[in-house]
Every structure is written in C-alpha cells, then in structure tokens.
Amino acid sequence: EEQVMKVLWKNDMPMSATEIANEIESDWAKKSIQNIIRKLESKNAIEIAEITKSPSQSTEKTSTFFPSG
C-alpha cells in the first residue's frame, strides 16, 4: 500500500493500475496492484478520478486514481 501511495504522490496526477504497476520496481502482477488499490479506496486513501471505456473493447473499463485529500 505504501509503495502505491508513494507512486501516486510522486506523480501528482491520476494514474491507472497499469501505470502504477509500471512505476513500482517489482514483479507484482497487475491483479495484485488492483487488490491494493481496492483496499486503499475502501480506506478512503485514494479516489477514482475517472472511468473510461477502452475504444477497442466496449466492455473493458479503465479507472484512474489519485490520493484523497
């Protein structure tokens, strides 16, 4: 959780789970990052900035997140 928050604070802009995973120097799976993001969201540590649909796949959505406060 701390590493995800550090990435969000450092970049100072909304980021997707994929972007966060790319910034963390680890071999964590994207799914692990998504689980951490859900935990942080439930603690109100981060907020959803935007939800967009992927142009190539009408059912796939991407969310971006930023620190609360």
PDB file of N, CA and C in Angstrom:
ATOM      1  N   GLU A   1       0.834  -1.193   0.000  1.00  0.00           N
ATOM      2  CA  GLU A   1       0.000   0.000   0.000  1.00  0.00           C
ATOM      3  C   GLU A   1       0.877   1.254   0.000  1.00  0.00           C
ATOM      4  N   GLU A   2       1.926   1.221   0.792  1.00  0.00           N
ATOM      5  CA  GLU A   2       2.809   2.381   0.879  1.00  0.00           C
ATOM      6  C   GLU A   2       3.460   2.687  -0.467  1.00  0.00           C
ATOM      7  N   GLN A   3       3.886   1.650  -1.176  1.00  0.00           N
ATOM      8  CA  GLN A   3       4.516   1.867  -2.482  1.00  0.00           C
ATOM      9  C   GLN A   3       3.542   2.470  -3.492  1.00  0.00           C
ATOM     10  N   VAL A   4       2.308   2.016  -3.475  1.00  0.00           N
ATOM     11  CA  VAL A   4       1.297   2.568  -4.379  1.00  0.00           C
ATOM     12  C   VAL A   4       1.065   4.040  -4.062  1.00  0.00           C
ATOM     13  N   MET A   5       0.938   4.363  -2.792  1.00  0.00           N
ATOM     14  CA  MET A   5       0.719   5.761  -2.398  1.00  0.00           C
ATOM     15  C   MET A   5       1.912   6.632  -2.787  1.00  0.00           C
ATOM     16  N   LYS A   6       3.124   6.138  -2.611  1.00  0.00           N
ATOM     17  CA  LYS A   6       4.315   6.917  -2.979  1.00  0.00           C
ATOM     18  C   LYS A   6       4.326   7.233  -4.466  1.00  0.00           C
ATOM     19  N   VAL A   7       3.914   6.269  -5.285  1.00  0.00           N
ATOM     20  CA  VAL A   7       3.847   6.495  -6.735  1.00  0.00           C
ATOM     21  C   VAL A   7       2.817   7.575  -7.052  1.00  0.00           C
ATOM     22  N   LEU A   8       1.657   7.496  -6.432  1.00  0.00           N
ATOM     23  CA  LEU A   8       0.610   8.499  -6.687  1.00  0.00           C
ATOM     24  C   LEU A   8       1.047   9.886  -6.228  1.00  0.00           C
ATOM     25  N   TRP A   9       1.665   9.971  -5.057  1.00  0.00           N
ATOM     26  CA  TRP A   9       2.131  11.273  -4.553  1.00  0.00           C
ATOM     27  C   TRP A   9       3.222  11.840  -5.458  1.00  0.00           C
ATOM     28  N   LYS A  10       4.137  10.992  -5.883  1.00  0.00           N
ATOM     29  CA  LYS A  10       5.260  11.433  -6.711  1.00  0.00           C
ATOM     30  C   LYS A  10       4.781  11.984  -8.049  1.00  0.00           C
ATOM     31  N   ASN A  11       3.821  11.321  -8.657  1.00  0.00           N
ATOM     32  CA  ASN A  11       3.377  11.722  -9.991  1.00  0.00           C
ATOM     33  C   ASN A  11       2.366  12.854  -9.975  1.00  0.00           C
ATOM     34  N   ASP A  12       1.693  13.054  -8.862  1.00  0.00           N
ATOM     35  CA  ASP A  12       0.790  14.188  -8.693  1.00  0.00           C
ATOM     36  C   ASP A  12      -0.234  14.326  -9.825  1.00  0.00           C
ATOM     37  N   MET A  13      -0.700  13.164 -10.330  1.00  0.00           N
ATOM     38  CA  MET A  13      -1.752  13.160 -11.348  1.00  0.00           C
ATOM     39  C   MET A  13      -2.450  11.804 -11.297  1.00  0.00           C
ATOM     40  N   PRO A  14      -3.690  11.723 -11.752  1.00  0.00           N
ATOM     41  CA  PRO A  14      -4.387  10.433 -11.747  1.00  0.00           C
ATOM     42  C   PRO A  14      -3.643   9.397 -12.584  1.00  0.00           C
ATOM     43  N   MET A  15      -3.605   8.167 -12.072  1.00  0.00           N
ATOM     44  CA  MET A  15      -2.898   7.084 -12.760  1.00  0.00           C
ATOM     45  C   MET A  15      -3.744   5.825 -12.750  1.00  0.00           C
ATOM     46  N   SER A  16      -3.601   5.010 -13.788  1.00  0.00           N
ATOM     47  CA  SER A  16      -4.288   3.723 -13.854  1.00  0.00           C
ATOM     48  C   SER A  16      -3.482   2.673 -13.085  1.00  0.00           C
ATOM     49  N   ALA A  17      -4.108   1.527 -12.844  1.00  0.00           N
ATOM     50  CA  ALA A  17      -3.413   0.429 -12.156  1.00  0.00           C
ATOM     51  C   ALA A  17      -2.184  -0.003 -12.952  1.00  0.00           C
ATOM     52  N   THR A  18      -2.300  -0.033 -14.257  1.00  0.00           N
ATOM     53  CA  THR A  18      -1.172  -0.416 -15.106  1.00  0.00           C
ATOM     54  C   THR A  18      -0.027   0.577 -14.977  1.00  0.00           C
ATOM     55  N   GLU A  19      -0.352   1.861 -14.987  1.00  0.00           N
ATOM     56  CA  GLU A  19       0.678   2.892 -14.846  1.00  0.00           C
ATOM     57  C   GLU A  19       1.355   2.795 -13.477  1.00  0.00           C
ATOM     58  N   ILE A  20       0.568   2.551 -12.441  1.00  0.00           N
ATOM     59  CA  ILE A  20       1.128   2.402 -11.095  1.00  0.00           C
ATOM     60  C   ILE A  20       2.057   1.191 -11.057  1.00  0.00           C
ATOM     61  N   ALA A  21       1.597   0.073 -11.615  1.00  0.00           N
ATOM     62  CA  ALA A  21       2.411  -1.152 -11.632  1.00  0.00           C
ATOM     63  C   ALA A  21       3.724  -0.928 -12.372  1.00  0.00           C
ATOM     64  N   ASN A  22       3.688  -0.173 -13.454  1.00  0.00           N
ATOM     65  CA  ASN A  22       4.906   0.105 -14.218  1.00  0.00           C
ATOM     66  C   ASN A  22       5.901   0.948 -13.435  1.00  0.00           C
ATOM     67  N   GLU A  23       5.408   1.790 -12.538  1.00  0.00           N
ATOM     68  CA  GLU A  23       6.271   2.663 -11.733  1.00  0.00           C
ATOM     69  C   GLU A  23       6.915   1.936 -10.558  1.00  0.00           C
ATOM     70  N   ILE A  24       6.282   0.868 -10.087  1.00  0.00           N
ATOM     71  CA  ILE A  24       6.789   0.137  -8.927  1.00  0.00           C
ATOM     72  C   ILE A  24       7.827  -0.870  -9.413  1.00  0.00           C
ATOM     73  N   GLU A  25       8.995  -0.809  -8.826  1.00  0.00           N
ATOM     74  CA  GLU A  25      10.069  -1.726  -9.218  1.00  0.00           C
ATOM     75  C   GLU A  25       9.861  -3.063  -8.528  1.00  0.00           C
ATOM     76  N   SER A  26       8.968  -3.846  -9.103  1.00  0.00           N
ATOM     77  CA  SER A  26       8.618  -5.144  -8.538  1.00  0.00           C
ATOM     78  C   SER A  26       8.018  -6.000  -9.636  1.00  0.00           C
ATOM     79  N   ASP A  27       7.952  -7.294  -9.396  1.00  0.00           N
ATOM     80  CA  ASP A  27       7.336  -8.183 -10.376  1.00  0.00           C
ATOM     81  C   ASP A  27       5.896  -8.513  -9.982  1.00  0.00           C
ATOM     82  N   TRP A  28       5.293  -7.621  -9.211  1.00  0.00           N
ATOM     83  CA  TRP A  28       3.898  -7.818  -8.808  1.00  0.00           C
ATOM     84  C   TRP A  28       3.017  -7.872 -10.045  1.00  0.00           C
ATOM     85  N   ALA A  29       2.051  -8.721  -9.995  1.00  0.00           N
ATOM     86  CA  ALA A  29       1.081  -8.804 -11.078  1.00  0.00           C
ATOM     87  C   ALA A  29       0.136  -7.603 -11.006  1.00  0.00           C
ATOM     88  N   LYS A  30      -0.407  -7.241 -12.155  1.00  0.00           N
ATOM     89  CA  LYS A  30      -1.369  -6.133 -12.205  1.00  0.00           C
ATOM     90  C   LYS A  30      -2.541  -6.406 -11.268  1.00  0.00           C
ATOM     91  N   LYS A  31      -2.943  -7.675 -11.160  1.00  0.00           N
ATOM     92  CA  LYS A  31      -4.055  -8.033 -10.286  1.00  0.00           C
ATOM     93  C   LYS A  31      -3.736  -7.702  -8.823  1.00  0.00           C
ATOM     94  N   SER A  32      -2.492  -7.890  -8.402  1.00  0.00           N
ATOM     95  CA  SER A  32      -2.080  -7.543  -7.036  1.00  0.00           C
ATOM     96  C   SER A  32      -2.208  -6.050  -6.805  1.00  0.00           C
ATOM     97  N   ILE A  33      -1.791  -5.263  -7.789  1.00  0.00           N
ATOM     98  CA  ILE A  33      -1.904  -3.805  -7.690  1.00  0.00           C
ATOM     99  C   ILE A  33      -3.378  -3.415  -7.599  1.00  0.00           C
ATOM    100  N   GLN A  34      -4.220  -4.058  -8.392  1.00  0.00           N
ATOM    101  CA  GLN A  34      -5.651  -3.754  -8.346  1.00  0.00           C
ATOM    102  C   GLN A  34      -6.240  -4.076  -6.976  1.00  0.00           C
ATOM    103  N   ASN A  35      -5.804  -5.162  -6.353  1.00  0.00           N
ATOM    104  CA  ASN A  35      -6.277  -5.503  -4.999  1.00  0.00           C
ATOM    105  C   ASN A  35      -5.839  -4.448  -3.992  1.00  0.00           C
ATOM    106  N   ILE A  36      -4.607  -3.982  -4.099  1.00  0.00           N
ATOM    107  CA  ILE A  36      -4.116  -2.938  -3.198  1.00  0.00           C
ATOM    108  C   ILE A  36      -4.913  -1.653  -3.411  1.00  0.00           C
ATOM    109  N   ILE A  37      -5.202  -1.320  -4.662  1.00  0.00           N
ATOM    110  CA  ILE A  37      -5.981  -0.118  -4.970  1.00  0.00           C
ATOM    111  C   ILE A  37      -7.372  -0.218  -4.346  1.00  0.00           C
ATOM    112  N   ARG A  38      -8.002  -1.380  -4.444  1.00  0.00           N
ATOM    113  CA  ARG A  38      -9.332  -1.553  -3.829  1.00  0.00           C
ATOM    114  C   ARG A  38      -9.269  -1.346  -2.316  1.00  0.00           C
ATOM    115  N   LYS A  39      -8.224  -1.871  -1.675  1.00  0.00           N
ATOM    116  CA  LYS A  39      -8.058  -1.681  -0.225  1.00  0.00           C
ATOM    117  C   LYS A  39      -7.889  -0.208   0.114  1.00  0.00           C
ATOM    118  N   LEU A  40      -7.049   0.474  -0.646  1.00  0.00           N
ATOM    119  CA  LEU A  40      -6.826   1.899  -0.393  1.00  0.00           C
ATOM    120  C   LEU A  40      -8.100   2.708  -0.627  1.00  0.00           C
ATOM    121  N   GLU A  41      -8.853   2.318  -1.636  1.00  0.00           N
ATOM    122  CA  GLU A  41     -10.118   3.011  -1.912  1.00  0.00           C
ATOM    123  C   GLU A  41     -11.115   2.789  -0.772  1.00  0.00           C
ATOM    124  N   SER A  42     -11.165   1.575  -0.232  1.00  0.00           N
ATOM    125  CA  SER A  42     -12.086   1.290   0.873  1.00  0.00           C
ATOM    126  C   SER A  42     -11.694   2.045   2.146  1.00  0.00           C
ATOM    127  N   LYS A  43     -10.413   2.384   2.266  1.00  0.00           N
ATOM    128  CA  LYS A  43      -9.921   3.162   3.417  1.00  0.00           C
ATOM    129  C   LYS A  43     -10.023   4.664   3.156  1.00  0.00           C
ATOM    130  N   ASN A  44     -10.558   5.043   1.994  1.00  0.00           N
ATOM    131  CA  ASN A  44     -10.655   6.441   1.569  1.00  0.00           C
ATOM    132  C   ASN A  44      -9.295   7.119   1.452  1.00  0.00           C
ATOM    133  N   ALA A  45      -8.258   6.333   1.174  1.00  0.00           N
ATOM    134  CA  ALA A  45      -6.919   6.883   0.984  1.00  0.00           C
ATOM    135  C   ALA A  45      -6.737   7.393  -0.444  1.00  0.00           C
ATOM    136  N   ILE A  46      -7.489   6.803  -1.378  1.00  0.00           N
ATOM    137  CA  ILE A  46      -7.462   7.250  -2.768  1.00  0.00           C
ATOM    138  C   ILE A  46      -8.889   7.357  -3.285  1.00  0.00           C
ATOM    139  N   GLU A  47      -9.021   8.088  -4.381  1.00  0.00           N
ATOM    140  CA  GLU A  47     -10.327   8.264  -5.014  1.00  0.00           C
ATOM    141  C   GLU A  47     -10.207   7.956  -6.499  1.00  0.00           C
ATOM    142  N   ILE A  48     -11.327   7.581  -7.095  1.00  0.00           N
ATOM    143  CA  ILE A  48     -11.364   7.389  -8.543  1.00  0.00           C
ATOM    144  C   ILE A  48     -11.437   8.760  -9.194  1.00  0.00           C
ATOM    145  N   ALA A  49     -10.522   9.015 -10.100  1.00  0.00           N
ATOM    146  CA  ALA A  49     -10.508  10.294 -10.811  1.00  0.00           C
ATOM    147  C   ALA A  49     -11.387  10.231 -12.048  1.00  0.00           C
ATOM    148  N   GLU A  50     -11.367   9.072 -12.717  1.00  0.00           N
ATOM    149  CA  GLU A  50     -12.090   8.948 -13.982  1.00  0.00           C
ATOM    150  C   GLU A  50     -12.253   7.477 -14.328  1.00  0.00           C
ATOM    151  N   ILE A  51     -13.345   7.155 -14.981  1.00  0.00           N
ATOM    152  CA  ILE A  51     -13.568   5.812 -15.514  1.00  0.00           C
ATOM    153  C   ILE A  51     -13.833   5.969 -17.004  1.00  0.00           C
ATOM    154  N   THR A  52     -13.036   5.282 -17.814  1.00  0.00           N
ATOM    155  CA  THR A  52     -13.194   5.379 -19.258  1.00  0.00           C
ATOM    156  C   THR A  52     -13.320   3.987 -19.860  1.00  0.00           C
ATOM    157  N   LYS A  53     -13.994   3.906 -20.994  1.00  0.00           N
ATOM    158  CA  LYS A  53     -14.107   2.645 -21.734  1.00  0.00           C
ATOM    159  C   LYS A  53     -12.973   2.570 -22.737  1.00  0.00           C
ATOM    160  N   SER A  54     -12.453   1.378 -22.878  1.00  0.00           N
ATOM    161  CA  SER A  54     -11.419   1.142 -23.880  1.00  0.00           C
ATOM    162  C   SER A  54     -12.058   1.228 -25.267  1.00  0.00           C
ATOM    163  N   PRO A  55     -11.480   2.005 -26.178  1.00  0.00           N
ATOM    164  CA  PRO A  55     -12.085   2.133 -27.505  1.00  0.00           C
ATOM    165  C   PRO A  55     -12.127   0.815 -28.272  1.00  0.00           C
ATOM    166  N   SER A  56     -11.169  -0.070 -28.014  1.00  0.00           N
ATOM    167  CA  SER A  56     -11.116  -1.318 -28.767  1.00  0.00           C
ATOM    168  C   SER A  56     -12.038  -2.395 -28.203  1.00  0.00           C
ATOM    169  N   GLN A  57     -12.363  -2.295 -26.904  1.00  0.00           N
ATOM    170  CA  GLN A  57     -13.228  -3.302 -26.279  1.00  0.00           C
ATOM    171  C   GLN A  57     -14.315  -2.579 -25.493  1.00  0.00           C
ATOM    172  N   SER A  58     -15.519  -2.677 -25.970  1.00  0.00           N
ATOM    173  CA  SER A  58     -16.612  -1.904 -25.381  1.00  0.00           C
ATOM    174  C   SER A  58     -16.939  -2.302 -23.946  1.00  0.00           C
ATOM    175  N   THR A  59     -16.518  -3.489 -23.505  1.00  0.00           N
ATOM    176  CA  THR A  59     -16.843  -3.917 -22.143  1.00  0.00           C
ATOM    177  C   THR A  59     -15.721  -3.628 -21.146  1.00  0.00           C
ATOM    178  N   GLU A  60     -14.542  -3.298 -21.628  1.00  0.00           N
ATOM    179  CA  GLU A  60     -13.408  -3.057 -20.740  1.00  0.00           C
ATOM    180  C   GLU A  60     -13.385  -1.600 -20.300  1.00  0.00           C
ATOM    181  N   LYS A  61     -13.245  -1.388 -18.994  1.00  0.00           N
ATOM    182  CA  LYS A  61     -13.181  -0.036 -18.447  1.00  0.00           C
ATOM    183  C   LYS A  61     -11.849   0.158 -17.739  1.00  0.00           C
ATOM    184  N   THR A  62     -11.343   1.379 -17.779  1.00  0.00           N
ATOM    185  CA  THR A  62     -10.114   1.732 -17.094  1.00  0.00           C
ATOM    186  C   THR A  62     -10.412   2.849 -16.116  1.00  0.00           C
ATOM    187  N   SER A  63      -9.939   2.701 -14.893  1.00  0.00           N
ATOM    188  CA  SER A  63     -10.096   3.741 -13.884  1.00  0.00           C
ATOM    189  C   SER A  63      -8.741   4.357 -13.590  1.00  0.00           C
ATOM    190  N   THR A  64      -8.751   5.651 -13.286  1.00  0.00           N
ATOM    191  CA  THR A  64      -7.534   6.298 -12.817  1.00  0.00           C
ATOM    192  C   THR A  64      -7.789   6.760 -11.387  1.00  0.00           C
ATOM    193  N   PHE A  65      -6.724   6.812 -10.602  1.00  0.00           N
ATOM    194  CA  PHE A  65      -6.837   7.093  -9.173  1.00  0.00           C
ATOM    195  C   PHE A  65      -5.897   8.212  -8.768  1.00  0.00           C
ATOM    196  N   PHE A  66      -6.274   8.895  -7.664  1.00  0.00           N
ATOM    197  CA  PHE A  66      -5.401   9.908  -7.087  1.00  0.00           C
ATOM    198  C   PHE A  66      -5.586   9.871  -5.579  1.00  0.00           C
ATOM    199  N   PRO A  67      -4.600  10.383  -4.816  1.00  0.00           N
ATOM    200  CA  PRO A  67      -4.700  10.384  -3.361  1.00  0.00           C
ATOM    201  C   PRO A  67      -5.858  11.263  -2.894  1.00  0.00           C
ATOM    202  N   SER A  68      -6.524  10.852  -1.852  1.00  0.00           N
ATOM    203  CA  SER A  68      -7.599  11.666  -1.267  1.00  0.00           C
ATOM    204  C   SER A  68      -6.997  12.827  -0.504  1.00  0.00           C
ATOM    205  N   GLY A  69      -7.799  13.864  -0.374  1.00  0.00           N
ATOM    206  CA  GLY A  69      -7.380  14.971   0.473  1.00  0.00           C
ATOM    207  C   GLY A  69      -6.804  16.031  -0.279  1.00  0.00           C
TER     208      GLY A  69
END
